[in-house]
Amino acid sequence: MNKVIVTGAQWGDEGKGRIVDLLAETADCVVRFNGGHNAGHTLVVGGKTWKLALLPCGLLRGKLGVIGNGVVVDPQALLAEIDRIAAEGLAIGPEQLAVADNATLLLPSHIALDAAQEAARTQAIGTTGRGIGPAFEDRAGRRAIRLADLADPAVLRGRLEETLRYHNAVLAALGRPVFELEPMLAALLEQARRILPYLRPAWKLLNEADEAGRRILFEGAQAMLLDVEHGTYPFVTSSGTGPAQAASGSGLGSAARGHALGVCKAYATRVGGGPFPTELDDAVGDGLRERGGEYGTNTGRPRRCGWLDAALLRQSVRVGGIASLALTKLDVLDGMDELKICTGYRLDGVLRDDYPAGLAERGRIEPVYETLPGWQESTRGARSLDALPELARAYVRRIAELVGAPVSLISTGAEREDVIRLA
Ligand code: 2SA
Ligand code: MG
């Protein structure tokens, strides 16, 4: 399979970075196609821990990295990340990284708007505060500046005037300080000197690579249930997060025919606000959090934990065209007496297997569970299906049945080869 698209199938933090790292070995090129520096991957390569937000993980394996048009790029964050990685021993220049010239620029005023909008919400979303939502909002509102326009100071000035007029009006209305054009323009022109060498028509580069038979790996950020259309709206991010986004967010239309691999934790977690039907607000949930190390990579916020929701997963699989699942953190369930899987919901006494769109209905649904016996043996580091206890195999089989997609990979530990390949 020449094109593989890795996306999260739940609410993020499923371990996509680890799976991308594993698959990067046989790829020629690794592509980001959505989100921005709200993504966060922690990777252990050769005993060294790396943290990436905007850079594609494949760079750590010496593969060409591409930041596609579907990403909102904060030049300050990108340059800081490149400098940090260089200081840690990995130099990344335009030979290693291409950035789409038609990607959207994320400005400091977007970050201020993110904070102001979040404070003004009746119910906070719990955004990452990186300005992601306002930047995508500007793209849809046709006010955004695209990276290619960093090349011409006069054009940039004109675009920035227009964008800032709007940002300042909104910031003032929300009682926040406004931004001045000149210092912002000066900073952008300074950053442009270093950003411009990376800019390429990435869609063209990718199509040529594809035509030459290169293997292209797509690295999704966030996850299906945070998708701006199909996720648990309005508690979502502002970009498309599913496999279909890989085609439009990179300009490689044929990505739509790639293998969509959905990464899924053996239980469920969520950070930030929003619905979570199978959330466990008890000792069982606390146990998952402690054993799974479920604390945010960047902020350290404790993640909400709960049972696997196979109904939502099945919806993600169907909406996203997910062809197979990579199941992560199975070992966190070791030693539990019993495991529950949500198979559907009860709404006003009626069973349904789809998650309702209406907020009022969402408030009234109750998850319906099936209970499976747990296993007492350790699955940590298992590298073949035979090495798993039968009850663990039964749990995996049941997930595949309920979700309607085969499990093609199981990761069982932090080591790169702590993985069971099933296809
Ligand atoms: P935003 O900042 O507008 O995208 O936030 C909107 C909602 O989306 C959630 N969100 C995330 N949830 C989990 N992981 C995220 N990214 C990193 C990752 C996090 C990390 O992929 O692992 O560093 O561990 C992510 N990005 C956005 C957010 O919590 C809001 O609910
Ligand atoms: Mg994460």
Short mmCIF file of C-alpha atoms and ligand atoms in Angstrom, two decimals:
data_model
loop_
_atom_site.label_atom_id
_atom_site.label_comp_id
_atom_site.label_asym_id
_atom_site.label_seq_id
_atom_site.Cartn_x
_atom_site.Cartn_y
_atom_site.Cartn_z
CA MET A 1 0.00 0.00 0.00
CA ASN A 2 1.67 3.22 -1.20
CA LYS A 3 -0.53 5.64 0.69
CA VAL A 4 -1.50 5.19 4.32
CA ILE A 5 -3.48 7.76 6.26
CA VAL A 6 -3.21 7.63 10.04
CA THR A 7 -5.95 9.42 11.97
CA GLY A 8 -7.24 9.26 15.53
CA ALA A 9 -10.56 7.43 15.82
CA GLN A 10 -11.59 8.87 19.21
CA TRP A 11 -10.83 12.25 20.87
CA GLY A 12 -7.07 12.37 20.36
CA ASP A 13 -4.10 11.10 22.33
CA GLU A 14 -4.65 7.59 20.97
CA GLY A 15 -0.95 7.23 20.26
CA LYS A 16 -0.91 8.32 16.62
CA GLY A 17 2.69 9.51 16.90
CA ARG A 18 3.84 6.06 17.90
CA ILE A 19 1.99 4.41 15.01
CA VAL A 20 3.21 7.01 12.51
CA ASP A 21 6.75 6.44 13.75
CA LEU A 22 6.39 2.70 13.20
CA LEU A 23 5.02 3.13 9.67
CA ALA A 24 7.48 5.90 8.76
CA GLU A 25 10.17 3.26 8.50
CA THR A 26 8.79 2.10 5.15
CA ALA A 27 7.59 5.50 3.91
CA ASP A 28 9.43 8.00 1.74
CA CYS A 29 7.50 11.03 2.83
CA VAL A 30 5.35 12.01 5.84
CA VAL A 31 2.62 14.62 5.42
CA ARG A 32 0.61 16.76 7.86
CA PHE A 33 -2.75 17.81 6.40
CA ASN A 34 -4.87 19.39 9.17
CA GLY A 35 -4.75 21.24 12.47
CA GLY A 36 -1.72 23.26 13.50
CA HIS A 37 0.54 23.32 16.53
CA ASN A 38 -2.39 22.12 18.65
CA ALA A 39 -1.11 18.64 17.80
CA GLY A 40 1.43 17.10 20.12
CA HIS A 41 3.38 13.93 19.57
CA THR A 42 5.85 12.45 21.99
CA LEU A 43 8.23 9.97 20.45
CA VAL A 44 11.03 7.88 21.81
CA VAL A 45 13.69 7.30 19.16
CA GLY A 46 16.93 5.62 20.12
CA GLY A 47 16.30 6.20 23.82
CA LYS A 48 15.78 9.92 23.28
CA THR A 49 12.40 11.59 23.81
CA TRP A 50 11.25 14.09 21.18
CA LYS A 51 8.22 16.33 21.35
CA LEU A 52 6.79 17.65 18.11
CA ALA A 53 3.79 19.88 17.46
CA LEU A 54 3.94 21.14 13.89
CA LEU A 55 6.71 19.10 12.32
CA PRO A 56 5.76 15.71 10.82
CA CYS A 57 7.10 12.85 12.97
CA GLY A 58 8.77 11.16 10.00
CA LEU A 59 11.51 13.81 10.07
CA LEU A 60 12.99 11.98 13.05
CA ARG A 61 13.44 8.94 10.79
CA GLY A 62 15.13 10.94 8.05
CA LYS A 63 12.05 11.03 5.82
CA LEU A 64 10.93 14.04 3.81
CA GLY A 65 8.39 16.00 5.84
CA VAL A 66 5.56 17.97 4.25
CA ILE A 67 3.28 20.48 5.97
CA GLY A 68 0.27 20.57 3.68
CA ASN A 69 -2.13 23.36 2.79
CA GLY A 70 -4.69 22.13 5.31
CA VAL A 71 -2.46 23.15 8.23
CA VAL A 72 -2.52 26.58 9.88
CA VAL A 73 1.09 27.62 10.39
CA ASP A 74 2.33 29.91 13.15
CA PRO A 75 5.75 30.93 11.76
CA GLN A 76 7.04 31.72 15.22
CA ALA A 77 6.04 28.28 16.51
CA LEU A 78 7.47 26.56 13.43
CA LEU A 79 10.83 28.33 13.66
CA ALA A 80 11.04 27.76 17.41
CA GLU A 81 10.39 24.06 16.87
CA ILE A 82 13.01 23.84 14.12
CA ASP A 83 15.52 25.62 16.40
CA ARG A 84 14.70 23.41 19.37
CA ILE A 85 15.10 20.21 17.32
CA ALA A 86 18.37 21.55 15.88
CA ALA A 87 19.67 22.24 19.40
CA GLU A 88 18.81 18.62 20.26
CA GLY A 89 20.92 17.42 17.36
CA LEU A 90 18.69 17.24 14.30
CA ALA A 91 19.09 19.99 11.69
CA ILE A 92 16.03 20.49 9.48
CA GLY A 93 16.41 22.55 6.32
CA PRO A 94 14.41 22.87 3.08
CA GLU A 95 15.93 19.57 1.92
CA GLN A 96 14.11 17.78 4.74
CA LEU A 97 10.93 19.83 5.02
CA ALA A 98 8.53 21.34 2.48
CA VAL A 99 5.75 23.68 3.59
CA ALA A 100 2.76 24.29 1.32
CA ASP A 101 2.85 27.83 -0.05
CA ASN A 102 -0.94 27.95 0.06
CA ALA A 103 -1.16 27.05 3.76
CA THR A 104 -2.80 29.55 6.11
CA LEU A 105 -0.74 31.87 8.30
CA LEU A 106 -1.55 31.88 12.01
CA LEU A 107 -0.98 35.30 13.64
CA PRO A 108 -0.43 36.44 17.24
CA SER A 109 -3.85 38.10 17.05
CA HIS A 110 -5.41 34.66 16.45
CA ILE A 111 -4.00 33.54 19.78
CA ALA A 112 -5.49 36.59 21.50
CA LEU A 113 -8.81 35.92 19.79
CA ASP A 114 -8.75 32.27 20.89
CA ALA A 115 -8.38 33.35 24.54
CA ALA A 116 -11.02 36.10 24.23
CA GLN A 117 -13.56 33.81 22.54
CA GLU A 118 -12.96 31.03 25.03
CA ALA A 119 -13.54 33.42 27.94
CA ALA A 120 -16.73 34.69 26.31
CA ARG A 121 -18.25 31.22 25.88
CA THR A 122 -21.04 30.12 28.17
CA GLN A 123 -19.38 26.71 28.29
CA ALA A 124 -15.66 26.65 27.61
CA ILE A 125 -14.43 24.25 24.90
CA GLY A 126 -11.04 23.90 26.57
CA THR A 127 -9.09 24.81 23.44
CA THR A 128 -5.34 24.50 23.36
CA GLY A 129 -5.15 28.31 23.24
CA ARG A 130 -2.93 28.26 20.16
CA GLY A 131 -5.19 30.38 17.94
CA ILE A 132 -6.25 27.43 15.82
CA GLY A 133 -10.00 28.15 15.69
CA PRO A 134 -9.67 31.84 14.76
CA ALA A 135 -7.10 31.03 12.04
CA PHE A 136 -9.42 28.49 10.37
CA GLU A 137 -12.28 30.94 10.83
CA ASP A 138 -10.31 33.54 8.83
CA ARG A 139 -9.57 31.00 6.13
CA ALA A 140 -13.28 30.25 5.70
CA GLY A 141 -14.04 33.98 5.98
CA ARG A 142 -11.50 34.73 3.23
CA ARG A 143 -9.56 37.11 5.45
CA ALA A 144 -6.60 34.82 5.98
CA ILE A 145 -3.07 35.48 4.78
CA ARG A 146 -1.42 32.57 3.04
CA LEU A 147 2.24 31.74 3.47
CA ALA A 148 3.11 32.58 -0.15
CA ASP A 149 2.15 36.19 0.56
CA LEU A 150 4.98 36.52 3.04
CA ALA A 151 7.17 36.98 -0.03
CA ASP A 152 5.93 40.44 -0.99
CA PRO A 153 6.01 43.18 1.68
CA ALA A 154 3.45 45.38 -0.06
CA VAL A 155 0.97 42.53 -0.53
CA LEU A 156 1.57 41.38 3.02
CA ARG A 157 0.91 44.87 4.39
CA GLY A 158 -2.37 45.11 2.49
CA ARG A 159 -3.56 41.69 3.67
CA LEU A 160 -2.51 42.33 7.25
CA GLU A 161 -4.37 45.65 7.30
CA GLU A 162 -7.53 43.91 6.24
CA THR A 163 -7.14 41.02 8.69
CA LEU A 164 -6.26 43.26 11.61
CA ARG A 165 -9.16 45.60 10.99
CA TYR A 166 -11.40 42.62 11.63
CA HIS A 167 -9.41 41.14 14.52
CA ASN A 168 -9.19 44.47 16.32
CA ALA A 169 -12.93 45.08 15.99
CA VAL A 170 -13.65 41.69 17.56
CA LEU A 171 -10.99 42.05 20.26
CA ALA A 172 -12.26 45.52 21.19
CA ALA A 173 -15.84 44.23 21.37
CA LEU A 174 -14.67 41.52 23.76
CA GLY A 175 -12.80 44.11 25.88
CA ARG A 176 -9.31 42.99 24.88
CA PRO A 177 -6.28 45.03 23.79
CA VAL A 178 -5.92 45.53 20.04
CA PHE A 179 -2.86 44.90 17.84
CA GLU A 180 -0.73 47.43 16.00
CA LEU A 181 0.10 46.85 12.39
CA GLU A 182 3.72 48.00 12.17
CA PRO A 183 5.36 45.79 14.82
CA MET A 184 3.38 42.78 13.60
CA LEU A 185 4.39 43.42 10.01
CA ALA A 186 8.03 43.87 11.00
CA ALA A 187 8.04 40.59 12.92
CA LEU A 188 6.41 38.74 10.01
CA LEU A 189 8.94 40.10 7.51
CA GLU A 190 11.73 38.99 9.80
CA GLN A 191 10.23 35.46 10.10
CA ALA A 192 9.57 35.41 6.35
CA ARG A 193 13.31 35.43 5.62
CA ARG A 194 13.59 32.03 7.28
CA ILE A 195 10.20 30.59 6.28
CA LEU A 196 10.28 31.37 2.55
CA PRO A 197 12.99 28.82 1.65
CA TYR A 198 10.70 26.01 2.87
CA LEU A 199 7.71 27.05 0.77
CA ARG A 200 6.78 24.86 -2.19
CA PRO A 201 3.65 23.98 -4.16
CA ALA A 202 3.33 20.92 -1.93
CA TRP A 203 0.38 19.54 -3.91
CA LYS A 204 2.64 19.31 -6.97
CA LEU A 205 5.55 17.79 -5.12
CA LEU A 206 3.23 15.15 -3.65
CA ASN A 207 1.57 14.31 -6.95
CA GLU A 208 4.98 13.89 -8.59
CA ALA A 209 6.18 11.71 -5.73
CA ASP A 210 3.02 9.61 -6.00
CA GLU A 211 3.39 9.24 -9.75
CA ALA A 212 6.97 8.07 -9.19
CA GLY A 213 5.67 5.32 -6.88
CA ARG A 214 6.92 6.87 -3.62
CA ARG A 215 5.31 5.73 -0.40
CA ILE A 216 3.44 8.54 1.30
CA LEU A 217 2.30 8.47 4.89
CA PHE A 218 -0.31 10.95 6.14
CA GLU A 219 -0.15 12.00 9.75
CA GLY A 220 -3.49 13.22 11.07
CA ALA A 221 -3.75 15.60 14.00
CA GLN A 222 -6.55 15.43 16.61
CA ALA A 223 -9.16 12.80 15.87
CA MET A 224 -12.52 11.87 14.33
CA LEU A 225 -14.62 12.93 17.31
CA LEU A 226 -12.96 16.37 17.23
CA ASP A 227 -13.79 16.83 13.52
CA VAL A 228 -15.46 20.18 12.93
CA GLU A 229 -18.37 18.54 11.09
CA HIS A 230 -18.62 14.98 12.35
CA GLY A 231 -17.28 15.38 15.87
CA THR A 232 -19.05 16.25 19.10
CA TYR A 233 -19.77 19.80 17.93
CA PRO A 234 -19.29 22.47 19.27
CA PHE A 235 -16.67 20.74 21.46
CA VAL A 236 -14.40 20.07 18.51
CA THR A 237 -11.40 21.57 16.79
CA SER A 238 -11.83 23.79 13.74
CA SER A 239 -10.47 21.57 10.99
CA GLY A 240 -11.45 18.32 9.35
CA THR A 241 -9.69 15.47 11.11
CA GLY A 242 -10.78 12.40 9.17
CA PRO A 243 -8.98 10.45 6.44
CA ALA A 244 -10.88 12.35 3.72
CA GLN A 245 -9.12 15.50 4.89
CA ALA A 246 -5.78 14.02 3.78
CA ALA A 247 -6.69 14.56 0.12
CA SER A 248 -7.93 18.13 0.38
CA GLY A 249 -5.42 19.15 3.05
CA SER A 250 -2.46 18.07 0.96
CA GLY A 251 -3.61 18.53 -2.62
CA LEU A 252 -2.94 14.86 -3.37
CA GLY A 253 -6.43 13.89 -4.46
CA SER A 254 -5.49 10.25 -4.83
CA ALA A 255 -4.96 10.08 -1.07
CA ALA A 256 -8.69 9.34 -1.04
CA ARG A 257 -7.76 5.87 -2.32
CA GLY A 258 -5.15 5.24 0.38
CA HIS A 259 -5.50 2.88 3.34
CA ALA A 260 -7.17 4.70 6.21
CA LEU A 261 -5.80 3.44 9.52
CA GLY A 262 -7.75 4.57 12.58
CA VAL A 263 -5.79 4.69 15.81
CA CYS A 264 -7.86 3.72 18.79
CA LYS A 265 -7.05 3.33 22.46
CA ALA A 266 -8.31 0.14 24.14
CA TYR A 267 -10.42 2.45 26.36
CA ALA A 268 -11.40 6.10 25.90
CA THR A 269 -10.02 9.46 27.00
CA ARG A 270 -10.83 13.06 26.32
CA VAL A 271 -9.26 16.41 27.26
CA GLY A 272 -11.24 19.62 27.39
CA GLY A 273 -15.01 19.96 27.64
CA GLY A 274 -17.78 18.22 25.76
CA PRO A 275 -19.81 15.03 25.77
CA PHE A 276 -18.21 11.74 26.76
CA PRO A 277 -21.00 9.17 27.19
CA THR A 278 -18.80 6.44 28.67
CA GLU A 279 -16.83 8.67 31.08
CA LEU A 280 -15.96 7.06 34.42
CA ASP A 281 -16.03 9.50 37.28
CA ASP A 282 -14.91 6.90 39.79
CA ALA A 283 -12.05 4.70 40.99
CA VAL A 284 -12.10 2.67 37.76
CA GLY A 285 -11.56 5.87 35.74
CA ASP A 286 -8.83 7.00 38.16
CA GLY A 287 -7.13 3.63 37.72
CA LEU A 288 -7.10 3.99 33.92
CA ARG A 289 -5.64 7.50 34.29
CA GLU A 290 -2.85 6.37 36.60
CA ARG A 291 -1.92 3.18 34.77
CA GLY A 292 -2.25 4.83 31.37
CA GLY A 293 -0.36 7.98 32.35
CA GLU A 294 -3.31 9.98 31.06
CA TYR A 295 -2.05 13.51 31.58
CA GLY A 296 -1.66 16.06 28.76
CA THR A 297 1.73 16.13 27.07
CA ASN A 298 1.96 19.90 26.96
CA THR A 299 -0.33 21.16 29.71
CA GLY A 300 -0.22 18.24 32.15
CA ARG A 301 -4.01 18.41 32.48
CA PRO A 302 -5.52 15.12 33.69
CA ARG A 303 -7.42 13.45 30.87
CA ARG A 304 -10.99 12.29 31.39
CA CYS A 305 -11.11 8.47 31.17
CA GLY A 306 -13.84 5.95 30.38
CA TRP A 307 -14.87 2.70 28.70
CA LEU A 308 -14.42 2.07 25.03
CA ASP A 309 -17.39 3.44 23.09
CA ALA A 310 -17.85 1.01 20.20
CA ALA A 311 -20.95 2.85 18.98
CA LEU A 312 -19.03 6.09 18.48
CA LEU A 313 -16.09 4.15 17.05
CA ARG A 314 -18.30 2.42 14.53
CA GLN A 315 -19.64 5.83 13.54
CA SER A 316 -16.05 7.12 13.12
CA VAL A 317 -15.17 4.08 11.02
CA ARG A 318 -18.12 4.58 8.71
CA VAL A 319 -17.90 8.36 8.45
CA GLY A 320 -14.14 8.25 7.96
CA GLY A 321 -13.91 5.23 5.68
CA ILE A 322 -11.48 3.71 8.17
CA ALA A 323 -10.24 0.41 6.69
CA SER A 324 -8.55 -0.99 9.78
CA LEU A 325 -7.77 -0.14 13.37
CA ALA A 326 -4.52 0.19 15.27
CA LEU A 327 -5.33 -0.60 18.88
CA THR A 328 -3.07 1.04 21.48
CA LYS A 329 -2.49 0.78 25.23
CA LEU A 330 -4.11 -2.64 25.62
CA ASP A 331 -1.75 -3.31 28.54
CA VAL A 332 -3.41 -0.54 30.58
CA LEU A 333 -6.38 -2.91 30.95
CA ASP A 334 -4.25 -5.72 32.44
CA GLY A 335 -5.53 -6.93 35.80
CA MET A 336 -9.06 -5.56 35.60
CA ASP A 337 -11.91 -7.81 36.75
CA GLU A 338 -14.27 -6.86 34.00
CA LEU A 339 -14.38 -4.59 30.99
CA LYS A 340 -17.34 -2.76 29.56
CA ILE A 341 -17.88 -1.76 25.96
CA CYS A 342 -20.61 0.65 24.95
CA THR A 343 -22.64 -0.87 22.10
CA GLY A 344 -25.28 1.83 21.67
CA TYR A 345 -27.47 4.28 23.54
CA ARG A 346 -30.87 4.43 25.10
CA LEU A 347 -32.77 7.61 24.35
CA ASP A 348 -36.17 8.09 25.95
CA GLY A 349 -36.46 4.33 26.33
CA VAL A 350 -35.53 3.58 22.72
CA LEU A 351 -32.30 1.85 21.68
CA ARG A 352 -30.18 3.38 18.93
CA ASP A 353 -26.69 2.73 17.63
CA ASP A 354 -25.94 6.22 16.31
CA TYR A 355 -24.95 9.22 18.37
CA PRO A 356 -27.60 11.95 18.10
CA ALA A 357 -26.70 15.34 16.60
CA GLY A 358 -29.02 17.48 18.73
CA LEU A 359 -27.64 18.87 21.98
CA ALA A 360 -30.87 18.22 23.89
CA GLU A 361 -30.91 14.57 22.83
CA ARG A 362 -27.25 14.23 23.66
CA GLY A 363 -28.03 15.34 27.16
CA ARG A 364 -30.59 12.53 27.56
CA ILE A 365 -28.82 9.51 26.12
CA GLU A 366 -27.57 6.69 28.29
CA PRO A 367 -24.89 4.30 27.11
CA VAL A 368 -25.80 0.61 26.83
CA TYR A 369 -22.98 -1.70 27.86
CA GLU A 370 -21.85 -5.22 27.23
CA THR A 371 -19.55 -6.66 29.91
CA LEU A 372 -16.55 -8.86 29.15
CA PRO A 373 -14.31 -10.63 31.63
CA GLY A 374 -10.89 -9.04 32.15
CA TRP A 375 -7.53 -10.83 32.13
CA GLN A 376 -5.01 -10.96 34.95
CA GLU A 377 -1.84 -11.66 32.96
CA SER A 378 0.43 -8.92 31.64
CA THR A 379 0.14 -8.08 27.95
CA ARG A 380 2.90 -5.52 28.14
CA GLY A 381 5.44 -5.91 25.38
CA ALA A 382 3.61 -8.83 23.72
CA ARG A 383 4.78 -9.17 20.13
CA SER A 384 2.47 -11.87 18.79
CA LEU A 385 -1.20 -12.69 19.13
CA ASP A 386 -0.28 -16.00 20.77
CA ALA A 387 1.48 -14.10 23.54
CA LEU A 388 -1.82 -12.49 24.58
CA PRO A 389 -4.12 -14.18 27.09
CA GLU A 390 -7.26 -15.61 25.47
CA LEU A 391 -9.49 -13.07 27.25
CA ALA A 392 -7.45 -10.21 25.79
CA ARG A 393 -7.77 -11.74 22.33
CA ALA A 394 -11.52 -12.06 22.89
CA TYR A 395 -11.72 -8.37 23.86
CA VAL A 396 -9.89 -7.37 20.65
CA ARG A 397 -12.09 -9.67 18.53
CA ARG A 398 -15.24 -8.21 20.05
CA ILE A 399 -14.11 -4.65 19.34
CA ALA A 400 -13.50 -5.50 15.68
CA GLU A 401 -16.94 -7.14 15.43
CA LEU A 402 -18.79 -4.27 17.05
CA VAL A 403 -16.91 -1.57 15.19
CA GLY A 404 -17.03 -3.24 11.80
CA ALA A 405 -13.32 -2.95 10.99
CA PRO A 406 -10.46 -5.39 11.45
CA VAL A 407 -7.70 -4.68 13.94
CA SER A 408 -4.47 -4.66 11.91
CA LEU A 409 -2.04 -3.55 14.62
CA ILE A 410 -1.93 -3.81 18.40
CA SER A 411 0.64 -1.81 20.33
CA THR A 412 1.52 -3.20 23.73
CA GLY A 413 4.25 -0.93 25.06
CA ALA A 414 6.43 2.10 24.50
CA GLU A 415 9.25 0.26 22.73
CA ARG A 416 9.12 0.60 18.98
CA GLU A 417 8.77 -3.15 18.44
CA ASP A 418 6.18 -3.71 21.19
CA VAL A 419 3.62 -4.32 18.53
CA ILE A 420 1.54 -7.14 17.10
CA ARG A 421 1.02 -6.95 13.34
CA LEU A 422 -2.10 -8.74 12.15
CA ALA A 423 -2.21 -7.80 8.48
P1 2SA B 1 -8.36 23.70 19.53
O1 2SA B 1 -7.18 24.28 20.26
O2 2SA B 1 -9.29 24.76 19.02
O3 2SA B 1 -8.00 22.71 18.48
O4 2SA B 1 -9.19 22.89 20.68
C1 2SA B 1 -10.49 22.43 20.42
C2 2SA B 1 -10.76 21.12 21.09
O5 2SA B 1 -9.93 20.13 20.53
C3 2SA B 1 -9.19 19.50 21.54
N1 2SA B 1 -7.84 19.22 21.04
C4 2SA B 1 -7.13 18.15 21.41
N2 2SA B 1 -7.41 17.10 22.21
C5 2SA B 1 -6.43 16.18 22.38
N3 2SA B 1 -5.20 16.26 21.82
C6 2SA B 1 -4.91 17.34 21.04
N4 2SA B 1 -3.71 17.59 20.53
C7 2SA B 1 -2.49 17.03 21.00
C8 2SA B 1 -2.45 15.62 20.48
C9 2SA B 1 -2.44 17.29 22.50
C10 2SA B 1 -1.17 17.00 23.20
O6 2SA B 1 -2.83 15.43 19.31
O7 2SA B 1 -2.01 14.72 21.16
O8 2SA B 1 -0.25 17.82 23.14
O9 2SA B 1 -1.14 15.97 23.87
C11 2SA B 1 -5.89 18.31 20.78
N5 2SA B 1 -5.89 19.42 20.02
C12 2SA B 1 -7.12 19.97 20.19
C13 2SA B 1 -9.10 20.51 22.67
O10 2SA B 1 -8.82 19.89 23.92
C14 2SA B 1 -10.47 21.10 22.60
O11 2SA B 1 -11.40 20.25 23.24
MG MG B 2 -1.16 13.94 22.53
#
